[in-house]
mmCIF file of C-alpha atoms in Angstrom:
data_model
loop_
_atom_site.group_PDB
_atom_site.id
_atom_site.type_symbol
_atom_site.label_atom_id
_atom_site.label_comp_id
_atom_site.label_asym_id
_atom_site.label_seq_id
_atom_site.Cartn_x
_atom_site.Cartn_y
_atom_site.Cartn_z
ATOM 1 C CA UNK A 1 81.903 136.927 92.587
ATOM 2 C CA UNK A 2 81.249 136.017 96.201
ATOM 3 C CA UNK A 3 77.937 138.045 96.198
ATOM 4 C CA UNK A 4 76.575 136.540 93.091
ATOM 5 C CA UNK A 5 77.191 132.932 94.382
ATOM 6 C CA UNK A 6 75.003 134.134 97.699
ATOM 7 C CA UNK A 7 72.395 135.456 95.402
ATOM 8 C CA UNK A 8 72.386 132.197 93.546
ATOM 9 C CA UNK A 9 72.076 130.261 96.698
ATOM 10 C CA UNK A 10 69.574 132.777 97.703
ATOM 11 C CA UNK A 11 67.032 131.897 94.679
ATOM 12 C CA UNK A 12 68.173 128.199 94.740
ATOM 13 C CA UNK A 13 69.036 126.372 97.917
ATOM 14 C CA UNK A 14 69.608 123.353 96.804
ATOM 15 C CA UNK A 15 71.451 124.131 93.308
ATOM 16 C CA UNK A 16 74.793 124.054 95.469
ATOM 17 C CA UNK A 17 74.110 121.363 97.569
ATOM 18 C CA UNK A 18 73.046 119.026 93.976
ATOM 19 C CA UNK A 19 75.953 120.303 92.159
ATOM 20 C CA UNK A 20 78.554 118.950 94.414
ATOM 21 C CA UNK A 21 76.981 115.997 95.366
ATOM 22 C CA UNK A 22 77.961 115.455 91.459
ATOM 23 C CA UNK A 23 81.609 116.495 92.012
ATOM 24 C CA UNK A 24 81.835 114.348 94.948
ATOM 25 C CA UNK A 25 80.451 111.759 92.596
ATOM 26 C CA UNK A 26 82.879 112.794 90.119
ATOM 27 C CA UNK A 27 85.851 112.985 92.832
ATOM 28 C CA UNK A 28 84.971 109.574 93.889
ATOM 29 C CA UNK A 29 85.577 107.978 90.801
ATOM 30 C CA UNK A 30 89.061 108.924 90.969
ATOM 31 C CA UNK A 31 89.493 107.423 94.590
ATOM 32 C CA UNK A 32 87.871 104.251 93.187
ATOM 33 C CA UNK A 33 91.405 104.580 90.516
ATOM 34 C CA UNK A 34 93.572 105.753 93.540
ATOM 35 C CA UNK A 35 92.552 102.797 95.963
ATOM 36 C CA UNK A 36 93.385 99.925 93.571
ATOM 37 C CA UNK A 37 96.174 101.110 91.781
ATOM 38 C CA UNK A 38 98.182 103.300 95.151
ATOM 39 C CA UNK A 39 98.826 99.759 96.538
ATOM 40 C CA UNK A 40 100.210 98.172 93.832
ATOM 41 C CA UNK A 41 102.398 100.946 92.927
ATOM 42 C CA UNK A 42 100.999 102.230 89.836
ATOM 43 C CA UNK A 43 100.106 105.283 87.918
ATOM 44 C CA UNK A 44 96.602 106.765 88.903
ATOM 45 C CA UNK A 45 96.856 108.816 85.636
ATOM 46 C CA UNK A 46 98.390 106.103 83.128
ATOM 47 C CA UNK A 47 97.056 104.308 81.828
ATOM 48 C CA UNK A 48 93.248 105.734 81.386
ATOM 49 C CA UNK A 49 90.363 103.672 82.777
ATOM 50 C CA UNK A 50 90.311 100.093 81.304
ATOM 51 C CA UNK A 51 88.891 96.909 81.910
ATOM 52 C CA UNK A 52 90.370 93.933 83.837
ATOM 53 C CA UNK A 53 90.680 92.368 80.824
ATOM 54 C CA UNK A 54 92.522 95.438 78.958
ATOM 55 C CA UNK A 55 90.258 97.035 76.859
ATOM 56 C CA UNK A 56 89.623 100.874 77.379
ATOM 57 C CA UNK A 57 86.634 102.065 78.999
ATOM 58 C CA UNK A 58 84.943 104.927 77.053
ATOM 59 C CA UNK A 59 83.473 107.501 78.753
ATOM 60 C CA UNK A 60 79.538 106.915 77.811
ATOM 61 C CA UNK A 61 80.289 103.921 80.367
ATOM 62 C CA UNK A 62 82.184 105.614 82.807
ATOM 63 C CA UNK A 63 79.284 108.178 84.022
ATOM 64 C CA UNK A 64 79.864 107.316 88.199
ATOM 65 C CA UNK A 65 77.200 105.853 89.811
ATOM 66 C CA UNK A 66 74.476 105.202 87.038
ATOM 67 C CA UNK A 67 77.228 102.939 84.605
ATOM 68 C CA UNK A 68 77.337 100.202 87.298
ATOM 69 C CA UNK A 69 73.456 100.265 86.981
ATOM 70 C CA UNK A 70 73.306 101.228 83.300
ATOM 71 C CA UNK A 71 75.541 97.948 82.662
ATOM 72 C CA UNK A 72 74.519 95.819 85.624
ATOM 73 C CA UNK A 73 77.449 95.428 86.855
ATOM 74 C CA UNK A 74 79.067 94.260 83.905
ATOM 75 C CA UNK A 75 81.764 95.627 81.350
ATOM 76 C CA UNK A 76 80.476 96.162 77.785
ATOM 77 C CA UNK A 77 83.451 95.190 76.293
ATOM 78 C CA UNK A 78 83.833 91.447 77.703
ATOM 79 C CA UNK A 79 80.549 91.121 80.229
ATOM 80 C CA UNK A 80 82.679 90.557 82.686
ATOM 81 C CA UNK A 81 81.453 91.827 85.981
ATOM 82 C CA UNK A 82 82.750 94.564 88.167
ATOM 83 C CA UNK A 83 81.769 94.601 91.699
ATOM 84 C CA UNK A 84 79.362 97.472 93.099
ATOM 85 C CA UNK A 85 81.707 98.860 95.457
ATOM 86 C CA UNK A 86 82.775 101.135 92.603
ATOM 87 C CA UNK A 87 79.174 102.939 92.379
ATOM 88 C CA UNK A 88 79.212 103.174 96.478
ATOM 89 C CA UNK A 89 82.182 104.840 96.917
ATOM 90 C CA UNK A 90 81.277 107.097 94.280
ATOM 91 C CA UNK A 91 77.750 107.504 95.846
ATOM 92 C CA UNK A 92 79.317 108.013 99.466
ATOM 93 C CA UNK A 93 82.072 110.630 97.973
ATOM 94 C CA UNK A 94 79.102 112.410 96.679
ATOM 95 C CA UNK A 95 77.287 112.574 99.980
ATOM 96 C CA UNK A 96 79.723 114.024 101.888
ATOM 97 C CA UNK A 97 80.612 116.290 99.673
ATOM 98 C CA UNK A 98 76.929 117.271 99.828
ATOM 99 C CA UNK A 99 76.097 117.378 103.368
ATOM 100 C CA UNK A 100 79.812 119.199 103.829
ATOM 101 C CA UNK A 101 78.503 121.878 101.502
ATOM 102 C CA UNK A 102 74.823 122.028 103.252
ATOM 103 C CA UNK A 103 75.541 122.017 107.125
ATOM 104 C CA UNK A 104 78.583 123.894 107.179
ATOM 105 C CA UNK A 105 80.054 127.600 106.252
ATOM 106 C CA UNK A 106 81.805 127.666 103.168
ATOM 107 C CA UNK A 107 85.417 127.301 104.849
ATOM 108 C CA UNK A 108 84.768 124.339 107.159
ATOM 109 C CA UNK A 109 82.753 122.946 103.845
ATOM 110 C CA UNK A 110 86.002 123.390 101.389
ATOM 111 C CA UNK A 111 88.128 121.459 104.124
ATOM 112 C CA UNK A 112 85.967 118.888 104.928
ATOM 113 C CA UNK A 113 85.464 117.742 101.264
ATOM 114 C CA UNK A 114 89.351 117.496 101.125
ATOM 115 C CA UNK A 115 89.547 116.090 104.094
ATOM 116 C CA UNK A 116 87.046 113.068 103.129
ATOM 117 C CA UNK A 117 88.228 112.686 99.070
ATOM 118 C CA UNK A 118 92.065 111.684 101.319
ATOM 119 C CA UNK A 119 89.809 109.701 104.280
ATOM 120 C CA UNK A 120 88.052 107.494 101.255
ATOM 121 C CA UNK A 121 91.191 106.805 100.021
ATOM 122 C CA UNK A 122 93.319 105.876 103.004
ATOM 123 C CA UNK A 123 90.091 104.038 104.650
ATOM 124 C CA UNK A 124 89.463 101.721 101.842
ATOM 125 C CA UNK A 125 93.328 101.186 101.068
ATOM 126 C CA UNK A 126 93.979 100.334 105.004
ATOM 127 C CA UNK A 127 90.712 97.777 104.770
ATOM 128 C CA UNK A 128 92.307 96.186 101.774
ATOM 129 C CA UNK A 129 95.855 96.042 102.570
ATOM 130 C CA UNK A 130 96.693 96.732 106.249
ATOM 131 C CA UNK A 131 98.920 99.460 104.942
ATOM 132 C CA UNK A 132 98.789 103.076 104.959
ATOM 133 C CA UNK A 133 100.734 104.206 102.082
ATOM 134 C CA UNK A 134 102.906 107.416 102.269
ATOM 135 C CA UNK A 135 102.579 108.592 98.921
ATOM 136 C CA UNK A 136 99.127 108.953 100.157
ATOM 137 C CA UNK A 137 99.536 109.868 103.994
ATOM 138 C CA UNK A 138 101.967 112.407 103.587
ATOM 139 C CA UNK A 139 99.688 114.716 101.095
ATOM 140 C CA UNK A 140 97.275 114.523 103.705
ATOM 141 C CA UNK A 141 99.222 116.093 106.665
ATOM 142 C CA UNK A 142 100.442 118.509 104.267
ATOM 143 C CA UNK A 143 96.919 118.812 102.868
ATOM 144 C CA UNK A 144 95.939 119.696 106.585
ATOM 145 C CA UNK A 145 98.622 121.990 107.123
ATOM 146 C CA UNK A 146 98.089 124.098 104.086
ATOM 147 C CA UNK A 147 94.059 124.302 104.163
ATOM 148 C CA UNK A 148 94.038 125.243 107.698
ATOM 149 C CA UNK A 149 96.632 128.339 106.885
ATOM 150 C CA UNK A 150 94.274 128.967 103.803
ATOM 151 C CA UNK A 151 91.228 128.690 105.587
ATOM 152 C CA UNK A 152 91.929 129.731 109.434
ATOM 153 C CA UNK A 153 88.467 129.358 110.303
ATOM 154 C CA UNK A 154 88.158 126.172 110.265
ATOM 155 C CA UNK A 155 89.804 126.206 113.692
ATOM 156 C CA UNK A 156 88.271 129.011 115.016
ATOM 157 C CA UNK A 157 89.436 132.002 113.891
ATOM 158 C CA UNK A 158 87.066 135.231 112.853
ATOM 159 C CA UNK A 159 87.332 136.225 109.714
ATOM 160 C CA UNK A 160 89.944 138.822 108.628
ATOM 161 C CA UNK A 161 90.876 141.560 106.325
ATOM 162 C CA UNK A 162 92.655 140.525 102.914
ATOM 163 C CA UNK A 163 95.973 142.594 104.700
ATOM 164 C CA UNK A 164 96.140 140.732 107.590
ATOM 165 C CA UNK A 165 94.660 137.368 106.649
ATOM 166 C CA UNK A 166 98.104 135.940 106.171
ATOM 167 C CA UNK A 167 98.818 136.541 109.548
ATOM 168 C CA UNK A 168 95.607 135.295 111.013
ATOM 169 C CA UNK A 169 96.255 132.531 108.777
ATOM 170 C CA UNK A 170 99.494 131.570 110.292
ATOM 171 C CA UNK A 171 98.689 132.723 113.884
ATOM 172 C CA UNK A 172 95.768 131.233 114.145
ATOM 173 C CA UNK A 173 95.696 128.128 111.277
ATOM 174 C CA UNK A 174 98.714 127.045 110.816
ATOM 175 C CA UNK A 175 100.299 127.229 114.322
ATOM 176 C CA UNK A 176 97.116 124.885 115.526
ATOM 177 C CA UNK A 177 97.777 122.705 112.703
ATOM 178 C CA UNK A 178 101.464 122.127 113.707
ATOM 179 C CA UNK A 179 100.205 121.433 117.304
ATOM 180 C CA UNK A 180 97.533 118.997 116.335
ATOM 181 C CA UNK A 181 100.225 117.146 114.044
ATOM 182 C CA UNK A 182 102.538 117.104 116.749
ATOM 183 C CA UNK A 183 100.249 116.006 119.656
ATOM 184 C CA UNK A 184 98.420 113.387 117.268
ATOM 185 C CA UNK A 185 101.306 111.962 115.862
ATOM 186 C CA UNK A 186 102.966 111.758 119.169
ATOM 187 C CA UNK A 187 99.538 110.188 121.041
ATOM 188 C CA UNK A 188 99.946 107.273 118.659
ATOM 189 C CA UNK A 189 103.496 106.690 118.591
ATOM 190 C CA UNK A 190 103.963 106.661 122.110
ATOM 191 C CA UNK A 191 100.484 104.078 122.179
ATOM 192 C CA UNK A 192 102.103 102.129 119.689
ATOM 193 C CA UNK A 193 105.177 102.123 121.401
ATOM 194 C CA UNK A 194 104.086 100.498 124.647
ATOM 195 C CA UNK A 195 101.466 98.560 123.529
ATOM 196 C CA UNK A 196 103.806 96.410 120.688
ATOM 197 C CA UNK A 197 106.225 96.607 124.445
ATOM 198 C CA UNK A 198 103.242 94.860 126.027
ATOM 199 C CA UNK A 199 102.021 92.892 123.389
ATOM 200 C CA UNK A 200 105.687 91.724 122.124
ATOM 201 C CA UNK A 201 104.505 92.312 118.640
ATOM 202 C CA UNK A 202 103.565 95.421 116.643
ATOM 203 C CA UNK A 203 100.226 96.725 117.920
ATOM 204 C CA UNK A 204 99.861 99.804 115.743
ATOM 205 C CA UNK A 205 101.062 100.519 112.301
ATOM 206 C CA UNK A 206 103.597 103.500 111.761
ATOM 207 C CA UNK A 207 101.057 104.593 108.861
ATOM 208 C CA UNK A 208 98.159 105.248 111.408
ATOM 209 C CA UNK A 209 100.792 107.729 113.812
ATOM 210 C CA UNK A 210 101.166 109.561 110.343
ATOM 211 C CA UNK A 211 97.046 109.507 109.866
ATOM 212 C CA UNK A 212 96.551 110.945 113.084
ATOM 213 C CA UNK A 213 98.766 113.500 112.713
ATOM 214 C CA UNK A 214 96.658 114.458 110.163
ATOM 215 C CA UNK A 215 93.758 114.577 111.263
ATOM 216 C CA UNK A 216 95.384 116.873 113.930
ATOM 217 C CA UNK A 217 96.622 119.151 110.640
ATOM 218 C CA UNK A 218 93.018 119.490 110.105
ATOM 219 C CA UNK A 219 90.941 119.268 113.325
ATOM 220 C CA UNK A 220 93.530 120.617 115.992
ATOM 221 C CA UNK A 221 95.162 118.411 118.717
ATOM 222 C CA UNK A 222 91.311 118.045 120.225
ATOM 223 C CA UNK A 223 90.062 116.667 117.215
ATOM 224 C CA UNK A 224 93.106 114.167 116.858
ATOM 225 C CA UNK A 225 92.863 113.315 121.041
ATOM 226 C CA UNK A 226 88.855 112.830 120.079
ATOM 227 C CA UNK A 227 89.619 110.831 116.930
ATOM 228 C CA UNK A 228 91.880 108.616 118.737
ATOM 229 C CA UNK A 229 89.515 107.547 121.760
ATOM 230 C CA UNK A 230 86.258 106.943 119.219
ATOM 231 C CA UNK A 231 88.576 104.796 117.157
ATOM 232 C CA UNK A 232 89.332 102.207 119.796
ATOM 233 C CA UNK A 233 85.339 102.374 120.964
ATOM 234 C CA UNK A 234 84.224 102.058 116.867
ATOM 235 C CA UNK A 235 86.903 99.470 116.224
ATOM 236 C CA UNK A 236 86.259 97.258 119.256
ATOM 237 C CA UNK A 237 82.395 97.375 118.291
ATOM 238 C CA UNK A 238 83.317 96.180 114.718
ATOM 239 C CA UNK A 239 85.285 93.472 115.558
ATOM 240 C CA UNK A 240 82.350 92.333 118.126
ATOM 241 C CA UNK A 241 79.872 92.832 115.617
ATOM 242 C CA UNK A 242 82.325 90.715 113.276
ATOM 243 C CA UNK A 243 82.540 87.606 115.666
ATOM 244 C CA UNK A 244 78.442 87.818 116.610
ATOM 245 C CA UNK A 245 78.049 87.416 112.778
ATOM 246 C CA UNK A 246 80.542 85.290 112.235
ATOM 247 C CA UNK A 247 82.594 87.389 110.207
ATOM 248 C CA UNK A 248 85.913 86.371 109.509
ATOM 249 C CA UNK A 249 89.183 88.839 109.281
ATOM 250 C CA UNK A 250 91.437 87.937 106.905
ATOM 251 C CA UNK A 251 95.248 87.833 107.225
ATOM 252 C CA UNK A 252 97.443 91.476 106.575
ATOM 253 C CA UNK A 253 98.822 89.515 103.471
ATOM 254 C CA UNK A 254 95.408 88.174 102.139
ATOM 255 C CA UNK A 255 92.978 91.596 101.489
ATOM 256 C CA UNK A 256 94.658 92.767 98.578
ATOM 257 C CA UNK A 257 94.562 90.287 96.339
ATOM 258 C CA UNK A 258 91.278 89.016 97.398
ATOM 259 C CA UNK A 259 90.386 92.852 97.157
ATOM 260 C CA UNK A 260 91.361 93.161 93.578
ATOM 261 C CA UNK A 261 89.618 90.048 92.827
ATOM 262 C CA UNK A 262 86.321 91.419 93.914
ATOM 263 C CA UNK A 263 87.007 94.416 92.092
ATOM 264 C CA UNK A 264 87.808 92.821 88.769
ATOM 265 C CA UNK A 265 84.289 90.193 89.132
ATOM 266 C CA UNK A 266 85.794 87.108 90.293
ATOM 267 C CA UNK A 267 83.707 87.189 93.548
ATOM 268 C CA UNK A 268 84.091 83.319 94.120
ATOM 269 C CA UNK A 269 87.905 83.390 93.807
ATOM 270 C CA UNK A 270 88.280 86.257 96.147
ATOM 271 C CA UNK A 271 86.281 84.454 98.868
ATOM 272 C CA UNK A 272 88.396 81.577 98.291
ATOM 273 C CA UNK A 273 91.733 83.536 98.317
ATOM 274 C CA UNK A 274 90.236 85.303 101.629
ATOM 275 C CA UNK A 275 89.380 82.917 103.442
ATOM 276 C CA UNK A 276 92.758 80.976 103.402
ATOM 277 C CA UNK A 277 93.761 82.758 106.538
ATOM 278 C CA UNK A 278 92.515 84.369 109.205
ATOM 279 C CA UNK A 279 94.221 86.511 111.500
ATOM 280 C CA UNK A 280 93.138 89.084 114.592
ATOM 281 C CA UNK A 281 94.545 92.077 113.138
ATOM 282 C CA UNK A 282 92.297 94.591 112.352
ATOM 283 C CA UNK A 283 92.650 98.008 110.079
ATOM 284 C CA UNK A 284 92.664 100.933 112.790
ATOM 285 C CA UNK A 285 92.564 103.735 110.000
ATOM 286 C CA UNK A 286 88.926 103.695 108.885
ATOM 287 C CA UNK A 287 87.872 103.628 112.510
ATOM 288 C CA UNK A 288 90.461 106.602 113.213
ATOM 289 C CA UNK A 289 88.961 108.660 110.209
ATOM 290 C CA UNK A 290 85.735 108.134 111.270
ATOM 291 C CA UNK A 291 86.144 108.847 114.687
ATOM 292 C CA UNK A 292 87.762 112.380 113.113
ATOM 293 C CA UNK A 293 84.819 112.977 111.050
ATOM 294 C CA UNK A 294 82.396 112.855 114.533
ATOM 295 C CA UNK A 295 84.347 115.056 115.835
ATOM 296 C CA UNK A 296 83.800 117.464 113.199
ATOM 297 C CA UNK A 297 80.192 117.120 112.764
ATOM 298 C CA UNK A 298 79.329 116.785 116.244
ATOM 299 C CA UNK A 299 82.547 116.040 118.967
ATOM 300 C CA UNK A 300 82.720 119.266 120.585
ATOM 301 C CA UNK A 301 79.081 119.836 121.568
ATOM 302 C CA UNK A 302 79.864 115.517 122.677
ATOM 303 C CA UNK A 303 82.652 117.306 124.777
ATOM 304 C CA UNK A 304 80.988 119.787 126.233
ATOM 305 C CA UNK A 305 77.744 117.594 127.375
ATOM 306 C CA UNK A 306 79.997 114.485 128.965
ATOM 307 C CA UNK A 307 82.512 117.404 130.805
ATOM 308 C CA UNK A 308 80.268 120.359 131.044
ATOM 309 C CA UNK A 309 83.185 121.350 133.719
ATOM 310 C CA UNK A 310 86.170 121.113 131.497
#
């Protein structure tokens, strides 16, 4: 099986690369379900994709990506519009499921397009809400702990025999897993701790110690140490970026409704809703999954060039 797929690749390089750029797009239209209903607490199974105003949306006019297009942003049942973040998550799911699948081996490629269908979800949920739900956070440390026994060498390890891959899987997977949970997890609750000390408020969420452990369950306790430094460089950036342009950052208990708003077509109302408050705080999981995902594509050669001694 594995030596016809290399054939295949052989005689068509980019058949691969194409065909899960479509699952990605595919996968992402299920995170699009996951990120508005997780937060409200509802079934991402039931009910099926329907409209905001009810209606059931058939599948001719649910292709991902080319509906939004196709219907110009509007639903065919009731014209009433839906905004395009819908087609870009889709689109972006698809692209990194793509390039994971392209510039990696087939190991680091299979974890990387689980890591990014959870860091989609938990990104766009944290810019929303504020919140990092556990019904999502927890299946991605276990997520992390269970690929990298699977898949051992994605930290590392050489490849095995089938009789000892078990143990190479749990010697060298899941025992750097653990650590990276552990020393992740611990980095940002012991941050957290003295900084809301400090700050006499809460400086860190308890959902983004959970994140980081994960991204430790993936990317070992270097990744997670890596993912935690670029985070407060990428988020300090944004917010700079957001006060040069004006920007403003809306209140912890004003995203998700103005979110949803968006989402359903009343752009105008969720601007107004939005911008009733405004507030410092600022998500810290998007910047902490992206900060992950440099390390994977590109933080230890980053290492190695800024502490060629270390």
């Amino acid at each position: 099986m594995l030596e016809t797929l290399q054939q295949t690749h052989a005689l068509f390089p980019h058949f691969f690369t194409g065909a899960f750029f479509v699952l990605g797009a595919v996968v992402g239209s299920f995170l699009n379900v996951c990120i508005l209903r997780v937060p409200r607490g509802e079934s991402v199974v039931f009910p099926g994709s329907h409209c905001a105003c009810g209606a059931p949306i058939p599948l001719r006019h649910n292709v991902p990506i080319l509906s939004w297009f196709i219907l110009r942003g509007r639903a065919a049942c009731c014209g009433r519009r839906f905004g395009f973040r819908y087609a870009a998550v889709e689109a972006l799911t698809g692209t990194l499921f793509a390039c994971a699948w392209q510039f990696f081996p087939w190991q680091d490629a299979v974890a990387l397009m689980l890591f990014c269908a959870f860091a989609v979800v938990l990104a766009f949920i944290d810019w929303d809400t504020m919140c990092l739900p556990d019904s999502v956070n927890a299946p991605f440390v276990v997520a992390g702990l269970l690929c990298s026994f699977a898949l051992p060498e994605i930290h590392g390890a050489a490849p095995a025999a089938d009789a000892a891959r078990w143990l190479v899987g749990f010697r060298e997977g899941f025992v750097p897993a653990v650590v990276g949970l552990t020393v992740g997890s611990a980095l940002a609750y012991w941050v957290r701790y003295f900084a809301s000390v400090i700050a006499r408020r809460e400086a860190m969420g308890e959902g983004d110690v959970i994140l980081l452990g994960g991204v430790g369950a993936f990317f070992g306790w270097r990744g997670a140490v890596f993912a935690f430094f670029a985070s407060s460089f990428l988020g300090i950036a944004a917010v700079l970026l957001a006060r040069i342009f004006g920007k403003r950052v809306p209140a912890a208990t004003r995203p998700a409704e103005a979110s949803r708003l968006a989402l359903e077509g009343d752009e105008d109302a969720a601007r107004e809703f939005a911008a009733g408050t405004e507030s410092s705080a600022f998500p810290l999981g998007p910047w902490l999954l992206l900060g992950a995902l440099i390390y994977r594509v590109c933080g230890e050669a980053l290492l190695a060039h800024l502490f060629p001694f270390s």
